[in-house]
């Protein structure tokens, strides 16, 4: 879009199920109990979303088949 910078980050890992994509922006939320054995607090994406919102941007999560694609847009 004109006047916006867009960044895409993608991987080919297990991804995030569509039903849980909105939840991962909540503080302390972690996807699937089977992944909970990995260290972490579930704060990463909630912090990213807060910084992006502070700069009037937006962030969306999409399927990368396989994996996840994170689309981040910021005003220029």
PDB file of N, CA and C in Angstrom:
ATOM      1  N   UNK A   1       0.836  -1.192   0.000  1.00  0.00           N
ATOM      2  CA  UNK A   1       0.000   0.000   0.000  1.00  0.00           C
ATOM      3  C   UNK A   1       0.876   1.250   0.000  1.00  0.00           C
ATOM      4  N   UNK A   2       0.443   2.279  -0.652  1.00  0.00           N
ATOM      5  CA  UNK A   2       1.216   3.523  -0.654  1.00  0.00           C
ATOM      6  C   UNK A   2       1.315   4.101   0.759  1.00  0.00           C
ATOM      7  N   UNK A   3       2.500   4.621   1.070  1.00  0.00           N
ATOM      8  CA  UNK A   3       2.693   5.223   2.372  1.00  0.00           C
ATOM      9  C   UNK A   3       2.914   4.240   3.499  1.00  0.00           C
ATOM     10  N   UNK A   4       3.065   2.971   3.171  1.00  0.00           N
ATOM     11  CA  UNK A   4       3.270   1.945   4.202  1.00  0.00           C
ATOM     12  C   UNK A   4       4.456   1.073   3.819  1.00  0.00           C
ATOM     13  N   UNK A   5       5.140   0.622   4.831  1.00  0.00           N
ATOM     14  CA  UNK A   5       6.203  -0.374   4.643  1.00  0.00           C
ATOM     15  C   UNK A   5       5.655  -1.701   5.148  1.00  0.00           C
ATOM     16  N   UNK A   6       5.901  -2.753   4.408  1.00  0.00           N
ATOM     17  CA  UNK A   6       5.400  -4.065   4.797  1.00  0.00           C
ATOM     18  C   UNK A   6       6.559  -5.039   4.927  1.00  0.00           C
ATOM     19  N   UNK A   7       6.528  -5.823   6.015  1.00  0.00           N
ATOM     20  CA  UNK A   7       7.555  -6.816   6.288  1.00  0.00           C
ATOM     21  C   UNK A   7       6.893  -8.181   6.386  1.00  0.00           C
ATOM     22  N   UNK A   8       7.535  -9.178   5.814  1.00  0.00           N
ATOM     23  CA  UNK A   8       7.052 -10.551   5.899  1.00  0.00           C
ATOM     24  C   UNK A   8       8.152 -11.415   6.508  1.00  0.00           C
ATOM     25  N   UNK A   9       7.760 -12.232   7.466  1.00  0.00           N
ATOM     26  CA  UNK A   9       8.673 -13.197   8.062  1.00  0.00           C
ATOM     27  C   UNK A   9       7.951 -14.536   8.021  1.00  0.00           C
ATOM     28  N   UNK A  10       8.602 -15.543   7.453  1.00  0.00           N
ATOM     29  CA  UNK A  10       7.938 -16.843   7.354  1.00  0.00           C
ATOM     30  C   UNK A  10       8.905 -17.963   7.713  1.00  0.00           C
ATOM     31  N   UNK A  11       8.321 -19.102   8.066  1.00  0.00           N
ATOM     32  CA  UNK A  11       9.117 -20.285   8.354  1.00  0.00           C
ATOM     33  C   UNK A  11       8.388 -21.514   7.827  1.00  0.00           C
ATOM     34  N   UNK A  12       8.986 -22.676   7.993  1.00  0.00           N
ATOM     35  CA  UNK A  12       8.351 -23.911   7.544  1.00  0.00           C
ATOM     36  C   UNK A  12       8.162 -24.872   8.712  1.00  0.00           C
ATOM     37  N   UNK A  13       7.993 -24.319   9.923  1.00  0.00           N
ATOM     38  CA  UNK A  13       7.788 -25.130  11.127  1.00  0.00           C
ATOM     39  C   UNK A  13       6.359 -25.619  11.252  1.00  0.00           C
ATOM     40  N   UNK A  14       5.935 -25.939  12.469  1.00  0.00           N
ATOM     41  CA  UNK A  14       4.593 -26.485  12.681  1.00  0.00           C
ATOM     42  C   UNK A  14       3.471 -25.465  12.496  1.00  0.00           C
ATOM     43  N   UNK A  15       3.797 -24.183  12.495  1.00  0.00           N
ATOM     44  CA  UNK A  15       2.771 -23.156  12.309  1.00  0.00           C
ATOM     45  C   UNK A  15       1.899 -22.987  13.544  1.00  0.00           C
ATOM     46  N   UNK A  16       0.859 -22.185  13.391  1.00  0.00           N
ATOM     47  CA  UNK A  16      -0.113 -21.954  14.457  1.00  0.00           C
ATOM     48  C   UNK A  16      -1.485 -22.230  13.860  1.00  0.00           C
ATOM     49  N   UNK A  17      -2.260 -23.116  14.469  1.00  0.00           N
ATOM     50  CA  UNK A  17      -3.599 -23.396  13.937  1.00  0.00           C
ATOM     51  C   UNK A  17      -4.425 -22.099  13.828  1.00  0.00           C
ATOM     52  N   UNK A  18      -5.218 -22.006  12.784  1.00  0.00           N
ATOM     53  CA  UNK A  18      -6.000 -20.788  12.531  1.00  0.00           C
ATOM     54  C   UNK A  18      -6.849 -20.383  13.732  1.00  0.00           C
ATOM     55  N   UNK A  19      -7.419 -21.350  14.425  1.00  0.00           N
ATOM     56  CA  UNK A  19      -8.278 -21.061  15.575  1.00  0.00           C
ATOM     57  C   UNK A  19      -7.510 -20.424  16.735  1.00  0.00           C
ATOM     58  N   UNK A  20      -6.195 -20.567  16.754  1.00  0.00           N
ATOM     59  CA  UNK A  20      -5.397 -20.033  17.857  1.00  0.00           C
ATOM     60  C   UNK A  20      -4.618 -18.776  17.499  1.00  0.00           C
ATOM     61  N   UNK A  21      -4.672 -18.349  16.257  1.00  0.00           N
ATOM     62  CA  UNK A  21      -3.849 -17.207  15.823  1.00  0.00           C
ATOM     63  C   UNK A  21      -4.189 -15.923  16.556  1.00  0.00           C
ATOM     64  N   UNK A  22      -5.439 -15.662  16.833  1.00  0.00           N
ATOM     65  CA  UNK A  22      -5.805 -14.459  17.575  1.00  0.00           C
ATOM     66  C   UNK A  22      -5.385 -14.531  19.030  1.00  0.00           C
ATOM     67  N   UNK A  23      -5.338 -15.718  19.576  1.00  0.00           N
ATOM     68  CA  UNK A  23      -5.006 -15.908  20.990  1.00  0.00           C
ATOM     69  C   UNK A  23      -3.532 -15.695  21.287  1.00  0.00           C
ATOM     70  N   UNK A  24      -2.655 -15.904  20.307  1.00  0.00           N
ATOM     71  CA  UNK A  24      -1.217 -15.821  20.586  1.00  0.00           C
ATOM     72  C   UNK A  24      -0.761 -14.399  20.890  1.00  0.00           C
ATOM     73  N   UNK A  25      -1.614 -13.411  20.653  1.00  0.00           N
ATOM     74  CA  UNK A  25      -1.282 -12.036  20.990  1.00  0.00           C
ATOM     75  C   UNK A  25      -1.646 -11.710  22.441  1.00  0.00           C
ATOM     76  N   UNK A  26      -2.301 -12.641  23.132  1.00  0.00           N
ATOM     77  CA  UNK A  26      -2.630 -12.448  24.551  1.00  0.00           C
ATOM     78  C   UNK A  26      -1.387 -12.766  25.383  1.00  0.00           C
ATOM     79  N   UNK A  27      -1.158 -11.955  26.403  1.00  0.00           N
ATOM     80  CA  UNK A  27      -0.006 -12.208  27.276  1.00  0.00           C
ATOM     81  C   UNK A  27      -0.122 -13.579  27.927  1.00  0.00           C
ATOM     82  N   UNK A  28       0.976 -14.280  27.991  1.00  0.00           N
ATOM     83  CA  UNK A  28       1.136 -15.586  28.640  1.00  0.00           C
ATOM     84  C   UNK A  28       0.436 -16.738  27.924  1.00  0.00           C
ATOM     85  N   UNK A  29      -0.146 -16.505  26.750  1.00  0.00           N
ATOM     86  CA  UNK A  29      -0.778 -17.599  26.007  1.00  0.00           C
ATOM     87  C   UNK A  29       0.305 -18.377  25.267  1.00  0.00           C
ATOM     88  N   UNK A  30       0.232 -19.693  25.348  1.00  0.00           N
ATOM     89  CA  UNK A  30       1.160 -20.550  24.625  1.00  0.00           C
ATOM     90  C   UNK A  30       0.364 -21.570  23.832  1.00  0.00           C
ATOM     91  N   UNK A  31       0.789 -21.827  22.606  1.00  0.00           N
ATOM     92  CA  UNK A  31       0.091 -22.741  21.712  1.00  0.00           C
ATOM     93  C   UNK A  31       0.339 -24.180  22.141  1.00  0.00           C
ATOM     94  N   UNK A  32      -0.715 -24.955  22.212  1.00  0.00           N
ATOM     95  CA  UNK A  32      -0.672 -26.402  22.432  1.00  0.00           C
ATOM     96  C   UNK A  32       0.161 -26.825  23.644  1.00  0.00           C
ATOM     97  N   UNK A  33      -0.415 -27.644  24.438  1.00  0.00           N
ATOM     98  CA  UNK A  33       0.274 -28.157  25.628  1.00  0.00           C
ATOM     99  C   UNK A  33       1.558 -28.894  25.271  1.00  0.00           C
ATOM    100  N   UNK A  34       1.600 -29.528  24.101  1.00  0.00           N
ATOM    101  CA  UNK A  34       2.792 -30.300  23.722  1.00  0.00           C
ATOM    102  C   UNK A  34       4.010 -29.403  23.518  1.00  0.00           C
ATOM    103  N   UNK A  35       3.791 -28.131  23.229  1.00  0.00           N
ATOM    104  CA  UNK A  35       4.912 -27.212  23.042  1.00  0.00           C
ATOM    105  C   UNK A  35       5.335 -26.565  24.353  1.00  0.00           C
ATOM    106  N   UNK A  36       4.569 -26.759  25.409  1.00  0.00           N
ATOM    107  CA  UNK A  36       4.835 -26.058  26.665  1.00  0.00           C
ATOM    108  C   UNK A  36       6.105 -26.534  27.356  1.00  0.00           C
ATOM    109  N   UNK A  37       6.703 -27.606  26.881  1.00  0.00           N
ATOM    110  CA  UNK A  37       7.934 -28.077  27.497  1.00  0.00           C
ATOM    111  C   UNK A  37       9.133 -27.245  27.058  1.00  0.00           C
ATOM    112  N   UNK A  38       8.942 -26.407  26.056  1.00  0.00           N
ATOM    113  CA  UNK A  38      10.006 -25.506  25.627  1.00  0.00           C
ATOM    114  C   UNK A  38       9.980 -24.279  26.537  1.00  0.00           C
ATOM    115  N   UNK A  39      11.144 -23.703  26.838  1.00  0.00           N
ATOM    116  CA  UNK A  39      11.145 -22.531  27.706  1.00  0.00           C
ATOM    117  C   UNK A  39      10.459 -21.339  27.050  1.00  0.00           C
ATOM    118  N   UNK A  40       9.903 -20.492  27.863  1.00  0.00           N
ATOM    119  CA  UNK A  40       9.259 -19.283  27.370  1.00  0.00           C
ATOM    120  C   UNK A  40       8.092 -18.901  28.253  1.00  0.00           C
ATOM    121  N   UNK A  41       7.695 -17.642  28.128  1.00  0.00           N
ATOM    122  CA  UNK A  41       6.611 -17.131  28.957  1.00  0.00           C
ATOM    123  C   UNK A  41       5.350 -16.803  28.179  1.00  0.00           C
ATOM    124  N   UNK A  42       5.397 -16.851  26.866  1.00  0.00           N
ATOM    125  CA  UNK A  42       4.232 -16.478  26.080  1.00  0.00           C
ATOM    126  C   UNK A  42       4.056 -14.973  25.995  1.00  0.00           C
ATOM    127  N   UNK A  43       5.161 -14.238  26.030  1.00  0.00           N
ATOM    128  CA  UNK A  43       5.093 -12.778  25.968  1.00  0.00           C
ATOM    129  C   UNK A  43       5.537 -12.205  24.629  1.00  0.00           C
ATOM    130  N   UNK A  44       6.237 -12.973  23.809  1.00  0.00           N
ATOM    131  CA  UNK A  44       6.849 -12.471  22.583  1.00  0.00           C
ATOM    132  C   UNK A  44       5.903 -11.747  21.647  1.00  0.00           C
ATOM    133  N   UNK A  45       4.866 -12.417  21.186  1.00  0.00           N
ATOM    134  CA  UNK A  45       3.976 -11.789  20.213  1.00  0.00           C
ATOM    135  C   UNK A  45       3.104 -10.705  20.825  1.00  0.00           C
ATOM    136  N   UNK A  46       2.800 -10.782  22.117  1.00  0.00           N
ATOM    137  CA  UNK A  46       2.029  -9.705  22.742  1.00  0.00           C
ATOM    138  C   UNK A  46       2.873  -8.430  22.799  1.00  0.00           C
ATOM    139  N   UNK A  47       4.171  -8.567  23.036  1.00  0.00           N
ATOM    140  CA  UNK A  47       5.054  -7.396  23.024  1.00  0.00           C
ATOM    141  C   UNK A  47       5.208  -6.833  21.612  1.00  0.00           C
ATOM    142  N   UNK A  48       5.360  -7.707  20.633  1.00  0.00           N
ATOM    143  CA  UNK A  48       5.472  -7.260  19.240  1.00  0.00           C
ATOM    144  C   UNK A  48       4.215  -6.495  18.842  1.00  0.00           C
ATOM    145  N   UNK A  49       3.043  -7.036  19.172  1.00  0.00           N
ATOM    146  CA  UNK A  49       1.793  -6.368  18.818  1.00  0.00           C
ATOM    147  C   UNK A  49       1.694  -4.994  19.494  1.00  0.00           C
ATOM    148  N   UNK A  50       2.125  -4.886  20.741  1.00  0.00           N
ATOM    149  CA  UNK A  50       2.071  -3.599  21.447  1.00  0.00           C
ATOM    150  C   UNK A  50       2.970  -2.557  20.783  1.00  0.00           C
ATOM    151  N   UNK A  51       4.166  -2.951  20.389  1.00  0.00           N
ATOM    152  CA  UNK A  51       5.087  -2.023  19.726  1.00  0.00           C
ATOM    153  C   UNK A  51       4.543  -1.619  18.361  1.00  0.00           C
ATOM    154  N   UNK A  52       4.018  -2.570  17.618  1.00  0.00           N
ATOM    155  CA  UNK A  52       3.451  -2.282  16.300  1.00  0.00           C
ATOM    156  C   UNK A  52       2.271  -1.319  16.442  1.00  0.00           C
ATOM    157  N   UNK A  53       1.392  -1.547  17.412  1.00  0.00           N
ATOM    158  CA  UNK A  53       0.245  -0.655  17.638  1.00  0.00           C
ATOM    159  C   UNK A  53       0.709   0.737  18.043  1.00  0.00           C
ATOM    160  N   UNK A  54       1.750   0.826  18.847  1.00  0.00           N
ATOM    161  CA  UNK A  54       2.302   2.117  19.274  1.00  0.00           C
ATOM    162  C   UNK A  54       2.732   2.952  18.071  1.00  0.00           C
ATOM    163  N   UNK A  55       3.164   2.273  17.010  1.00  0.00           N
ATOM    164  CA  UNK A  55       3.609   2.950  15.795  1.00  0.00           C
ATOM    165  C   UNK A  55       2.538   2.968  14.705  1.00  0.00           C
ATOM    166  N   UNK A  56       1.280   2.774  15.097  1.00  0.00           N
ATOM    167  CA  UNK A  56       0.129   2.822  14.177  1.00  0.00           C
ATOM    168  C   UNK A  56       0.234   1.788  13.061  1.00  0.00           C
ATOM    169  N   UNK A  57       0.774   0.632  13.387  1.00  0.00           N
ATOM    170  CA  UNK A  57       0.901  -0.430  12.393  1.00  0.00           C
ATOM    171  C   UNK A  57      -0.087  -1.549  12.644  1.00  0.00           C
ATOM    172  N   UNK A  58       0.064  -2.607  11.877  1.00  0.00           N
ATOM    173  CA  UNK A  58      -0.787  -3.782  12.050  1.00  0.00           C
ATOM    174  C   UNK A  58       0.043  -5.035  11.827  1.00  0.00           C
ATOM    175  N   UNK A  59      -0.421  -6.118  12.428  1.00  0.00           N
ATOM    176  CA  UNK A  59       0.279  -7.398  12.311  1.00  0.00           C
ATOM    177  C   UNK A  59      -0.758  -8.495  12.115  1.00  0.00           C
ATOM    178  N   UNK A  60      -0.493  -9.393  11.184  1.00  0.00           N
ATOM    179  CA  UNK A  60      -1.389 -10.529  10.945  1.00  0.00           C
ATOM    180  C   UNK A  60      -0.558 -11.799  10.813  1.00  0.00           C
ATOM    181  N   UNK A  61      -1.183 -12.900  11.147  1.00  0.00           N
ATOM    182  CA  UNK A  61      -0.561 -14.212  11.034  1.00  0.00           C
ATOM    183  C   UNK A  61      -1.297 -14.989   9.957  1.00  0.00           C
ATOM    184  N   UNK A  62      -0.542 -15.638   9.070  1.00  0.00           N
ATOM    185  CA  UNK A  62      -1.132 -16.379   7.961  1.00  0.00           C
ATOM    186  C   UNK A  62      -0.478 -17.749   7.850  1.00  0.00           C
ATOM    187  N   UNK A  63      -1.163 -18.654   7.200  1.00  0.00           N
ATOM    188  CA  UNK A  63      -0.621 -19.984   6.940  1.00  0.00           C
ATOM    189  C   UNK A  63       0.455 -19.893   5.876  1.00  0.00           C
ATOM    190  N   UNK A  64       1.568 -20.550   6.088  1.00  0.00           N
ATOM    191  CA  UNK A  64       2.645 -20.594   5.097  1.00  0.00           C
ATOM    192  C   UNK A  64       2.719 -21.951   4.413  1.00  0.00           C
ATOM    193  N   UNK A  65       1.946 -22.913   4.872  1.00  0.00           N
ATOM    194  CA  UNK A  65       1.776 -24.236   4.266  1.00  0.00           C
ATOM    195  C   UNK A  65       3.063 -24.907   3.798  1.00  0.00           C
ATOM    196  N   UNK A  66       3.909 -25.436   4.602  1.00  0.00           N
ATOM    197  CA  UNK A  66       3.810 -25.507   6.062  1.00  0.00           C
ATOM    198  C   UNK A  66       4.436 -24.272   6.701  1.00  0.00           C
ATOM    199  N   UNK A  67       4.126 -24.077   7.956  1.00  0.00           N
ATOM    200  CA  UNK A  67       4.720 -22.998   8.720  1.00  0.00           C
ATOM    201  C   UNK A  67       3.795 -21.817   8.908  1.00  0.00           C
ATOM    202  N   UNK A  68       4.407 -20.704   9.277  1.00  0.00           N
ATOM    203  CA  UNK A  68       3.675 -19.487   9.601  1.00  0.00           C
ATOM    204  C   UNK A  68       4.280 -18.329   8.833  1.00  0.00           C
ATOM    205  N   UNK A  69       3.441 -17.396   8.422  1.00  0.00           N
ATOM    206  CA  UNK A  69       3.879 -16.157   7.796  1.00  0.00           C
ATOM    207  C   UNK A  69       3.346 -15.013   8.658  1.00  0.00           C
ATOM    208  N   UNK A  70       4.236 -14.149   9.103  1.00  0.00           N
ATOM    209  CA  UNK A  70       3.853 -12.977   9.885  1.00  0.00           C
ATOM    210  C   UNK A  70       3.977 -11.774   8.963  1.00  0.00           C
ATOM    211  N   UNK A  71       2.883 -11.034   8.814  1.00  0.00           N
ATOM    212  CA  UNK A  71       2.841  -9.852   7.956  1.00  0.00           C
ATOM    213  C   UNK A  71       2.704  -8.629   8.860  1.00  0.00           C
ATOM    214  N   UNK A  72       3.655  -7.727   8.770  1.00  0.00           N
ATOM    215  CA  UNK A  72       3.681  -6.554   9.620  1.00  0.00           C
ATOM    216  C   UNK A  72       3.686  -5.310   8.732  1.00  0.00           C
ATOM    217  N   UNK A  73       2.780  -4.394   8.971  1.00  0.00           N
ATOM    218  CA  UNK A  73       2.712  -3.151   8.187  1.00  0.00           C
ATOM    219  C   UNK A  73       2.871  -1.955   9.097  1.00  0.00           C
ATOM    220  N   UNK A  74       3.680  -0.990   8.642  1.00  0.00           N
ATOM    221  CA  UNK A  74       3.919   0.241   9.398  1.00  0.00           C
ATOM    222  C   UNK A  74       3.816   1.437   8.462  1.00  0.00           C
ATOM    223  N   UNK A  75       3.331   2.578   8.977  1.00  0.00           N
ATOM    224  CA  UNK A  75       3.347   3.768   8.148  1.00  0.00           C
ATOM    225  C   UNK A  75       4.794   4.199   7.887  1.00  0.00           C
ATOM    226  N   UNK A  76       5.022   4.802   6.727  1.00  0.00           N
ATOM    227  CA  UNK A  76       6.398   5.236   6.394  1.00  0.00           C
ATOM    228  C   UNK A  76       6.755   6.503   7.091  1.00  0.00           C
TER     229      UNK A  76
END
